[in-house]
C-alpha cells in the first residue's frame, strides 16, 4: 500500500475517510425492502411483456405507420443518458478538473446501467425476439442498425472495464475495512483487486490504462449516439432528414445524462450521508456544466427547427405545423420551455445551484429529455409521404397502450436495480483517488513526474 | 361576374365531355358477340387470365374484395357489372374505362378477352349466351391462316395471310396486321402493315430493340379489323444482345452485405479491431499488475 503520511492526525483522517466511504458497502434491510419493491414492480412489467410475446406486438399501440413508438423513444433516451460516463470521466476528467473525482464513479455506474439496458429496450420493440441473432447473421455492414448494435455493445463493455479499472485500488483497501460484511463479498474484493499493493509500478500501469480507456471512451460514446441519430437521419422523412442530427443528439445526451447525474448525486449524498464529499461546490460546478451543455443543445434546437421552419418545404411544413401549433404543440413547447430554457435561466441564478432546487430542476430536465425523444421519434411517422388510406383510426394516430407503458417502465426499473446493487457492493466515491487528492496518500508517480 | 359565367360554362363543357367519354360505347361494339360458344375450356382459360390480369383490382369474384379505388372497380359477380352486354364488356376490356380501368387491347388477344368474359359470365346464373353468328364472314375466316417469317436474304420480316375456303389456298389482301414485341409487362406495339395482292405484308423493324442474352426477341403479329382475329408469333435473333446487368453485381450502399463498398468494410473492421486491440492491451496490463503482486508476495 502506498505510504500514508506518518503523522497520526493524517492516519486518523485516512481512517475517517475509509470509514465514511466503505460504510455504504453493506447489504442492509432497507436495501432488501427496496429491491423487493423493485422486483415486484418488475414482475408486473414482465407479465405485460409476456402478454406481448404471447399475442404479438399488436398489444402495443404501434401500427404500420407509427411503428416506432415509446419503445424506441425509450431506447434513444437510454443510449443518451449513458453518455454521461464519457462526459464526466472522459471530457471533464481528462481536462484535469480535480473536483470531478467524487462524481466519476456515479457517472460510470449510470453509464454501465443505461448502456446495459439499452440493448434490452430494443428487444422490447421486436415482435420475434428469438430472431435477434439474425441481426448478426444476416446483418449488413452498410446498415446503421448494425453499427448501432456494434457500438452500443462496445460502449457497454468499455464502460464496464473502465468502472472496474478505477475500482481496483479501492477493492484492495476494502480488505481492512469490510469487517462484518458477507464473506462472499470480501472474497470478491480480494479476487478483483488483483492483489493490489499500490507500488509505483502498479500505479503507473493503472494510470496509463485509465487514461487510455478515457481517451477511447470519447470516440466510442460519441459514435453510439451519433449512430443512433443516423437511424433517423439517413431517411428522407421530414423531421429526421437532417444533417445536424449527430451533434444535436450528442448535445441532448449530455443534457439528459447530467440531469440524471444530479438526481443520483442528490440521493447518494443524502442517503449515504456523503455531505462532506459531495458538497454544494460540486452541485454548483455540475449546474454550470449543465448550463453549458444545455446552451449547446438549445443552439442545435434553434438550428434544427428555425431553419426548416423558415423554408417550410411542403412535407416539412406539415410536420412542423404539428409541432409548433398542432396536435403536439403542448408537448413540444412544454419540453422546450420546462425542460431546457427555464432550467438554463434558473441555473444561472446562484440560489438555484443548491442541491434541493437542482434536484427539482434535474427531474424536469430528465423528464423533458425523455419526452423530447418521443417528439423526435413519433410525430414524423404520423405524416408519411403517401396518404394514409383505408386504415382504422388507431393506425393514423399513435397512442401507447397500458401494456406498452408497463413494458417501457421495465428497463427503468432494471437501471435502478443495477445502480442500487453496484452502489451497495462498491464504494460510490473513488476512495484511493479522493485520498490522494486530499493528500492523505502520497502518489509517488506524481512526485516522480515533478522531479523530471 | 363575367368570369363566373365563363368558368361555369367551362365546367359544364368539361363535365359533359367527361360524361361523353365514359358513356359512349358504339352501337355495333355493344351488339358484338363472342365468336365461339362459352365452354368449360374457355372458362378455365379465362380463369387463369383473370387471376393474372384482373384480380389485383377486381378481387375474387363474388367476394366483393376489390381494391379500394375511386371509382370502385366493382365485383364482376355484382348485378351492376353483369348488366353490361358481352359487347360492352369486350369494348371496355379492349379500350379501358375512365382513368383506372386499363386497356387490354395490346396485352390480351381477342380470344383471351372472350375467355375472360366467359369466365366472368360463369358467375351469373341468369346469363344465357346470345347466339354465336356463324354466317358469311365469320365462317370464311374460320379457315384463314397467318404465318410470320423472316427473309434472311432481304433481311425483312414478313407475314402472309391465306384462306383455304374451298380447298385451295387463296391469298387475302388488304388485311391490316399489327406487330408487337413481347416485353416483361405486356406486348409493345412496334408497327403495322397491310397485305398486298399476294397476301404478304412486310414490316420495318427498328434495329435497337433490346433482346435477350443472345439477341432473341419474341415477335407477335395480329390481324385487326377482321371479325376473327388471327395471331401468330416468331422468335428471331433481331434484337440487340442484352446482358442484363444485375443491380446486385456492383458494390453499393444499398446492396447485399457481400457487395458492400470495400472502404466501408475496412472502416468497420478497423474500428472493431482498433477497439478490440486496445481492450486486449488493457487486459494485459491488468495481468501485469497481478504478476507484480504475485512476485512481491512470494519474496
mmCIF file of C-alpha atoms in Angstrom, chain A residues 87 98 203 213 216 255 260 315 382 421 431 435:
data_model
loop_
_atom_site.group_PDB
_atom_site.id
_atom_site.type_symbol
_atom_site.label_atom_id
_atom_site.label_comp_id
_atom_site.label_asym_id
_atom_site.label_seq_id
_atom_site.Cartn_x
_atom_site.Cartn_y
_atom_site.Cartn_z
ATOM 1 C CA UNK A 87 -18.687 13.347 -20.346
ATOM 2 C CA UNK A 98 -9.895 17.515 -9.975
ATOM 3 C CA UNK A 203 0.140 2.887 -10.044
ATOM 4 C CA UNK A 213 -9.664 3.966 -21.555
ATOM 5 C CA UNK A 216 -11.016 5.509 -26.052
ATOM 6 C CA UNK A 255 -28.261 17.253 -21.016
ATOM 7 C CA UNK A 260 -29.615 12.002 -14.261
ATOM 8 C CA UNK A 315 -43.730 17.975 -46.241
ATOM 9 C CA UNK A 382 -47.703 10.226 -38.412
ATOM 10 C CA UNK A 421 -26.760 -3.018 -6.448
ATOM 11 C CA UNK A 431 -11.551 6.037 -2.270
ATOM 12 C CA UNK A 435 -7.339 10.133 -0.550
#
